């Protein structure tokens, strides 16, 4: 195989008869990106798996690849191909119909390219397909009904495209579907209640669309769900209590919608839950105390709602807690040990002193701004890992002005800069006297040398004068004798 201007790292596998059945290539291109048509696969008629990801290939996928004698070898002639991965390249244009002739395909992975247009109706020919990944392209239009023929499909990933229309009811025909990702498209309308018939579903990502209406209570029967992400839509009404029946749920993301009413108290039944986001809604009432008993829960985001009441001390067991932009009140009294790494209590009605937060040894982000806290400010030096601290718009006082907490919005020095200056001053306090002492010794030594040379010069001059005087006296004596 000849590939121009490419540094190729890959793997080739053969069967017992010596035929190449697998080619997996990772390449780094140099100069102009090559076209897939420049690659010759005609010598591998028994190819089962072809992966050319991160290849830097450009252009459209040609109807023909390589040459066999004088006759072109069509991509469709790779009749044994089961796995085709051309992800993370620069392919463009519409999806060629020739791909849909690879009827033995189990996996078609074309993510992270620049394909556009509608999906061809002939995609229905891929009846053995189990994994279809077309994410991060520019496909558009409604999902073709012909996808219902893909009854063996287990994973469907179409996120970050321009698909539109309603979520099709015929999705319920894909009874083996386990993974559904339609994130960041233009789907509209209500959530189809019929989705509950997909009893094998474990992962559902429908965020960043234009979905409206309530969550059907029947979704509580999707007991195999592990992830339910409906964030950044226009869903409304209250969160149905039936959600608590999803005993295997690990991630529930309903943020950035128009949900109202209280947080369901029976969320305590979600024993596997570790991520909960109900932020940016219209939820009111108090934070249910029972939610703090979920042993696996690590992340809670309830920001920008209408919640009121105190912040429970047991929430300190989390690693991430965002309760900003609510109407919470009371003081901050977290339990020790405090495992919080991210804490945002800004824009509430909280009051009291905040020195109890010094137990948060793992804190990296802390925002207490726009409350009614009083007493001493916190300092970066109180925390080992803190990188971001905001406590403005309170009634706090600083202990030492030059070590006051850093506010990113006012452009003050960061904690690391303060520590660096402290270390420099500490080192100067130790080494400056030593350096000055050495300077004085050097000056004394140089002064002694100068004094020695001056003294030596004076002695030499005196000797010269004495010699000159003796010569003069001798000359005068000889003159007298001659007379």
CSV table of N, CA and C in Angstrom, one decimal, residues 126-226:
chain,number,residue,atom,x,y,z
A,126,UNK,N,-28.5,-1.9,5.5
A,126,UNK,CA,-27.5,-2.4,6.5
A,126,UNK,C,-28.2,-3.1,7.6
A,127,UNK,N,-28.8,-4.2,7.3
A,127,UNK,CA,-29.7,-4.9,8.3
A,127,UNK,C,-29.0,-5.5,9.4
A,128,UNK,N,-27.7,-5.7,9.3
A,128,UNK,CA,-26.9,-6.3,10.3
A,128,UNK,C,-26.2,-5.3,11.2
A,129,UNK,N,-26.4,-4.0,11.0
A,129,UNK,CA,-25.7,-3.0,11.7
A,129,UNK,C,-26.1,-2.9,13.2
A,130,UNK,N,-25.1,-2.9,14.0
A,130,UNK,CA,-25.3,-2.8,15.5
A,130,UNK,C,-24.8,-1.5,16.0
A,131,UNK,N,-23.9,-0.8,15.4
A,131,UNK,CA,-23.3,0.4,15.9
A,131,UNK,C,-23.2,1.4,14.7
A,132,UNK,N,-24.0,2.5,14.9
A,132,UNK,CA,-24.0,3.6,13.9
A,132,UNK,C,-23.6,4.9,14.5
A,133,UNK,N,-22.4,5.4,14.2
A,133,UNK,CA,-21.9,6.6,14.7
A,133,UNK,C,-21.7,7.7,13.6
A,134,UNK,N,-22.5,8.7,13.6
A,134,UNK,CA,-22.4,9.7,12.6
A,134,UNK,C,-22.3,11.1,13.3
A,135,UNK,N,-21.9,11.2,14.5
A,135,UNK,CA,-21.8,12.4,15.3
A,135,UNK,C,-20.8,13.4,14.7
A,136,UNK,N,-21.0,14.6,15.1
A,136,UNK,CA,-20.1,15.7,14.7
A,136,UNK,C,-19.9,15.8,13.2
A,137,UNK,N,-21.0,15.9,12.5
A,137,UNK,CA,-21.0,16.2,11.1
A,137,UNK,C,-22.0,17.3,10.8
A,138,UNK,N,-22.5,17.5,9.6
A,138,UNK,CA,-23.5,18.5,9.3
A,138,UNK,C,-24.7,17.9,8.6
A,139,UNK,N,-25.0,16.6,9.0
A,139,UNK,CA,-26.2,16.0,8.4
A,139,UNK,C,-27.5,16.8,8.8
A,140,UNK,N,-28.5,16.8,7.9
A,140,UNK,CA,-29.7,17.6,8.2
A,140,UNK,C,-30.9,16.8,7.8
A,141,UNK,N,-32.0,17.5,8.0
A,141,UNK,CA,-33.3,16.9,7.6
A,141,UNK,C,-33.8,15.9,8.7
A,142,UNK,N,-34.9,15.3,8.5
A,142,UNK,CA,-35.5,14.4,9.4
A,142,UNK,C,-34.9,13.0,9.3
A,143,UNK,N,-34.9,12.3,10.4
A,143,UNK,CA,-34.4,10.9,10.3
A,143,UNK,C,-35.2,10.1,9.4
A,144,UNK,N,-34.6,9.4,8.5
A,144,UNK,CA,-35.4,8.6,7.5
A,144,UNK,C,-36.1,7.4,8.2
A,145,UNK,N,-37.3,7.1,7.8
A,145,UNK,CA,-38.1,6.0,8.4
A,145,UNK,C,-37.4,4.7,8.1
A,146,UNK,N,-36.6,4.7,7.1
A,146,UNK,CA,-35.9,3.4,6.7
A,146,UNK,C,-35.0,2.9,7.8
A,147,UNK,N,-34.6,3.8,8.8
A,147,UNK,CA,-33.8,3.4,9.9
A,147,UNK,C,-34.5,2.3,10.7
A,148,UNK,N,-35.8,2.2,10.6
A,148,UNK,CA,-36.5,1.1,11.3
A,148,UNK,C,-36.1,-0.3,10.9
A,149,UNK,N,-35.5,-0.4,9.7
A,149,UNK,CA,-35.0,-1.7,9.3
A,149,UNK,C,-33.8,-2.2,10.1
A,150,UNK,N,-33.1,-1.3,10.8
A,150,UNK,CA,-31.9,-1.6,11.5
A,150,UNK,C,-32.3,-2.2,12.9
A,151,UNK,N,-33.0,-3.3,12.9
A,151,UNK,CA,-33.5,-3.9,14.1
A,151,UNK,C,-32.5,-4.5,15.0
A,152,UNK,N,-31.3,-4.6,14.5
A,152,UNK,CA,-30.2,-5.2,15.4
A,152,UNK,C,-29.4,-4.0,16.0
A,153,UNK,N,-29.8,-2.8,15.8
A,153,UNK,CA,-29.0,-1.6,16.2
A,153,UNK,C,-29.0,-1.6,17.8
A,154,UNK,N,-27.8,-1.5,18.3
A,154,UNK,CA,-27.6,-1.3,19.8
A,154,UNK,C,-27.2,0.1,20.2
A,155,UNK,N,-26.4,0.7,19.3
A,155,UNK,CA,-26.0,2.1,19.7
A,155,UNK,C,-26.1,3.0,18.5
A,156,UNK,N,-26.8,4.1,18.7
A,156,UNK,CA,-27.1,5.1,17.7
A,156,UNK,C,-26.6,6.5,18.2
A,157,UNK,N,-25.6,7.0,17.6
A,157,UNK,CA,-25.0,8.3,18.0
A,157,UNK,C,-25.0,9.3,16.8
A,158,UNK,N,-25.9,10.3,17.0
A,158,UNK,CA,-26.0,11.3,15.9
A,158,UNK,C,-25.8,12.7,16.5
A,159,UNK,N,-25.1,12.8,17.6
A,159,UNK,CA,-25.0,14.1,18.3
A,159,UNK,C,-24.2,15.1,17.4
A,160,UNK,N,-24.5,16.4,17.7
A,160,UNK,CA,-23.9,17.5,17.0
A,160,UNK,C,-24.0,17.5,15.5
A,161,UNK,N,-25.3,17.4,15.0
A,161,UNK,CA,-25.6,17.5,13.6
A,161,UNK,C,-26.7,18.6,13.5
A,162,UNK,N,-27.4,18.6,12.4
A,162,UNK,CA,-28.5,19.5,12.2
A,162,UNK,C,-29.8,18.8,11.9
A,163,UNK,N,-30.0,17.6,12.4
A,163,UNK,CA,-31.2,16.9,12.2
A,163,UNK,C,-32.4,17.7,12.9
A,164,UNK,N,-33.5,17.6,12.3
A,164,UNK,CA,-34.7,18.3,12.7
A,164,UNK,C,-35.9,17.5,12.7
A,165,UNK,N,-37.1,18.1,13.0
A,165,UNK,CA,-38.3,17.4,13.1
A,165,UNK,C,-38.6,16.8,14.5
A,166,UNK,N,-39.7,16.1,14.6
A,166,UNK,CA,-40.0,15.5,15.9
A,166,UNK,C,-39.2,14.2,16.1
A,167,UNK,N,-39.1,13.8,17.4
A,167,UNK,CA,-38.4,12.5,17.7
A,167,UNK,C,-39.3,11.5,17.2
A,168,UNK,N,-38.9,10.7,16.2
A,168,UNK,CA,-39.7,9.7,15.5
A,168,UNK,C,-40.3,8.6,16.5
A,169,UNK,N,-41.6,8.3,16.3
A,169,UNK,CA,-42.2,7.3,17.1
A,169,UNK,C,-41.6,5.9,16.7
A,170,UNK,N,-41.2,5.8,15.5
A,170,UNK,CA,-40.7,4.5,15.0
A,170,UNK,C,-39.4,4.0,15.7
A,171,UNK,N,-38.8,4.9,16.5
A,171,UNK,CA,-37.6,4.5,17.3
A,171,UNK,C,-37.9,3.3,18.1
A,172,UNK,N,-39.2,3.2,18.5
A,172,UNK,CA,-39.6,2.0,19.4
A,172,UNK,C,-39.4,0.7,18.7
A,173,UNK,N,-39.2,0.7,17.3
A,173,UNK,CA,-39.0,-0.6,16.6
A,173,UNK,C,-37.5,-1.1,16.9
A,174,UNK,N,-36.7,-0.2,17.3
A,174,UNK,CA,-35.3,-0.6,17.6
A,174,UNK,C,-35.2,-1.2,19.0
A,175,UNK,N,-35.7,-2.3,19.2
A,175,UNK,CA,-35.9,-2.9,20.5
A,175,UNK,C,-34.6,-3.3,21.2
A,176,UNK,N,-33.5,-3.4,20.4
A,176,UNK,CA,-32.3,-3.8,21.0
A,176,UNK,C,-31.4,-2.6,21.4
A,177,UNK,N,-32.0,-1.4,21.2
A,177,UNK,CA,-31.2,-0.2,21.4
A,177,UNK,C,-30.8,0.0,22.9
A,178,UNK,N,-29.5,0.2,23.1
A,178,UNK,CA,-29.0,0.4,24.5
A,178,UNK,C,-28.5,1.8,24.7
A,179,UNK,N,-28.1,2.5,23.6
A,179,UNK,CA,-27.4,3.8,23.7
A,179,UNK,C,-28.0,4.7,22.6
A,180,UNK,N,-28.6,5.8,23.0
A,180,UNK,CA,-29.3,6.7,22.1
A,180,UNK,C,-28.7,8.1,22.4
A,181,UNK,N,-28.0,8.7,21.5
A,181,UNK,CA,-27.4,10.0,21.6
A,181,UNK,C,-27.8,10.9,20.5
A,182,UNK,N,-28.8,11.9,20.8
A,182,UNK,CA,-29.2,12.8,19.8
A,182,UNK,C,-28.9,14.3,20.2
A,183,UNK,N,-27.9,14.4,21.1
A,183,UNK,CA,-27.5,15.7,21.7
A,183,UNK,C,-27.2,16.7,20.6
A,184,UNK,N,-27.6,18.0,20.9
A,184,UNK,CA,-27.2,19.1,20.0
A,184,UNK,C,-27.6,19.0,18.6
A,185,UNK,N,-29.0,18.9,18.4
A,185,UNK,CA,-29.6,18.9,17.1
A,185,UNK,C,-30.7,19.9,17.1
A,186,UNK,N,-31.7,19.7,16.2
A,186,UNK,CA,-32.8,20.7,16.2
A,186,UNK,C,-34.1,19.9,16.3
A,187,UNK,N,-34.2,18.9,17.1
A,187,UNK,CA,-35.4,18.1,17.3
A,187,UNK,C,-36.4,18.9,18.1
A,188,UNK,N,-37.7,18.9,17.7
A,188,UNK,CA,-38.7,19.6,18.4
A,188,UNK,C,-39.8,18.7,18.9
A,189,UNK,N,-40.8,19.3,19.6
A,189,UNK,CA,-42.0,18.6,20.0
A,189,UNK,C,-41.8,18.0,21.4
A,190,UNK,N,-42.7,17.1,21.8
A,190,UNK,CA,-42.7,16.5,23.1
A,190,UNK,C,-41.9,15.2,23.1
A,191,UNK,N,-41.6,14.8,24.3
A,191,UNK,CA,-40.9,13.5,24.4
A,191,UNK,C,-41.9,12.4,24.1
A,192,UNK,N,-41.6,11.5,23.2
A,192,UNK,CA,-42.6,10.4,22.9
A,192,UNK,C,-42.7,9.4,24.1
A,193,UNK,N,-43.9,9.2,24.6
A,193,UNK,CA,-44.2,8.3,25.7
A,193,UNK,C,-43.8,6.9,25.3
A,194,UNK,N,-43.9,6.6,24.0
A,194,UNK,CA,-43.6,5.2,23.5
A,194,UNK,C,-42.2,4.8,23.7
A,195,UNK,N,-41.3,5.8,24.0
A,195,UNK,CA,-39.9,5.4,24.2
A,195,UNK,C,-39.7,4.4,25.3
A,196,UNK,N,-40.7,4.3,26.2
A,196,UNK,CA,-40.6,3.3,27.3
A,196,UNK,C,-40.5,1.9,26.8
A,197,UNK,N,-41.0,1.6,25.6
A,197,UNK,CA,-40.9,0.3,25.1
A,197,UNK,C,-39.5,-0.2,24.8
A,198,UNK,N,-38.6,0.7,24.8
A,198,UNK,CA,-37.2,0.3,24.6
A,198,UNK,C,-36.6,-0.1,25.9
A,199,UNK,N,-36.9,-1.3,26.3
A,199,UNK,CA,-36.6,-1.7,27.7
A,199,UNK,C,-35.1,-2.0,27.9
A,200,UNK,N,-34.3,-2.0,26.8
A,200,UNK,CA,-32.9,-2.2,27.0
A,200,UNK,C,-32.1,-0.9,27.0
A,201,UNK,N,-32.7,0.2,26.9
A,201,UNK,CA,-32.1,1.5,26.9
A,201,UNK,C,-31.3,1.7,28.3
A,202,UNK,N,-30.0,2.1,28.2
A,202,UNK,CA,-29.3,2.4,29.3
A,202,UNK,C,-28.8,3.9,29.3
A,203,UNK,N,-28.6,4.4,28.1
A,203,UNK,CA,-28.0,5.8,28.0
A,203,UNK,C,-28.9,6.6,27.0
A,204,UNK,N,-29.5,7.7,27.5
A,204,UNK,CA,-30.3,8.6,26.7
A,204,UNK,C,-29.8,10.0,26.8
A,205,UNK,N,-29.3,10.5,25.7
A,205,UNK,CA,-28.8,11.9,25.6
A,205,UNK,C,-29.7,12.7,24.6
A,206,UNK,N,-30.5,13.6,25.1
A,206,UNK,CA,-31.4,14.4,24.3
A,206,UNK,C,-31.2,15.9,24.5
A,207,UNK,N,-30.1,16.2,25.2
A,207,UNK,CA,-29.9,17.6,25.5
A,207,UNK,C,-29.6,18.5,24.3
A,208,UNK,N,-29.8,19.8,24.5
A,208,UNK,CA,-29.5,20.8,23.5
A,208,UNK,C,-30.4,20.6,22.2
A,209,UNK,N,-31.7,20.4,22.4
A,209,UNK,CA,-32.6,20.4,21.3
A,209,UNK,C,-33.7,21.4,21.7
A,210,UNK,N,-34.9,21.3,21.1
A,210,UNK,CA,-35.9,22.3,21.3
A,210,UNK,C,-37.2,21.5,21.8
A,211,UNK,N,-37.0,20.6,22.7
A,211,UNK,CA,-38.1,19.7,23.2
A,211,UNK,C,-38.9,20.4,24.2
A,212,UNK,N,-40.2,20.2,24.1
A,212,UNK,CA,-41.1,20.9,25.0
A,212,UNK,C,-42.0,19.9,25.8
A,213,UNK,N,-42.8,20.5,26.7
A,213,UNK,CA,-43.8,19.6,27.4
A,213,UNK,C,-43.2,18.9,28.6
A,214,UNK,N,-43.9,18.1,29.3
A,214,UNK,CA,-43.4,17.4,30.5
A,214,UNK,C,-42.7,16.1,30.2
A,215,UNK,N,-42.1,15.6,31.2
A,215,UNK,CA,-41.5,14.3,31.2
A,215,UNK,C,-42.6,13.3,31.4
A,216,UNK,N,-42.9,12.4,30.5
A,216,UNK,CA,-43.9,11.4,30.7
A,216,UNK,C,-43.7,10.6,31.9
A,217,UNK,N,-44.6,10.4,32.8
A,217,UNK,CA,-44.5,9.6,34.0
A,217,UNK,C,-44.1,8.2,33.7
A,218,UNK,N,-44.5,7.7,32.5
A,218,UNK,CA,-44.2,6.3,32.1
A,218,UNK,C,-42.6,6.1,32.0
A,219,UNK,N,-41.8,7.1,31.9
A,219,UNK,CA,-40.4,7.0,31.9
A,219,UNK,C,-39.9,6.3,33.1
A,220,UNK,N,-40.6,6.3,34.2
A,220,UNK,CA,-40.2,5.7,35.4
A,220,UNK,C,-40.1,4.1,35.3
A,221,UNK,N,-40.6,3.6,34.2
A,221,UNK,CA,-40.6,2.1,34.0
A,221,UNK,C,-39.3,1.7,33.2
A,222,UNK,N,-38.5,2.7,32.8
A,222,UNK,CA,-37.3,2.4,32.0
A,222,UNK,C,-36.2,2.0,33.0
A,223,UNK,N,-36.3,0.9,33.6
A,223,UNK,CA,-35.6,0.5,34.8
A,223,UNK,C,-34.1,0.3,34.6
A,224,UNK,N,-33.7,0.1,33.3
A,224,UNK,CA,-32.3,-0.2,33.0
A,224,UNK,C,-31.5,1.1,32.7
A,225,UNK,N,-32.2,2.3,32.8
A,225,UNK,CA,-31.5,3.5,32.5
A,225,UNK,C,-30.4,3.8,33.5
A,226,UNK,N,-29.2,4.2,33.0
A,226,UNK,CA,-28.1,4.6,33.8
A,226,UNK,C,-27.9,6.1,33.7
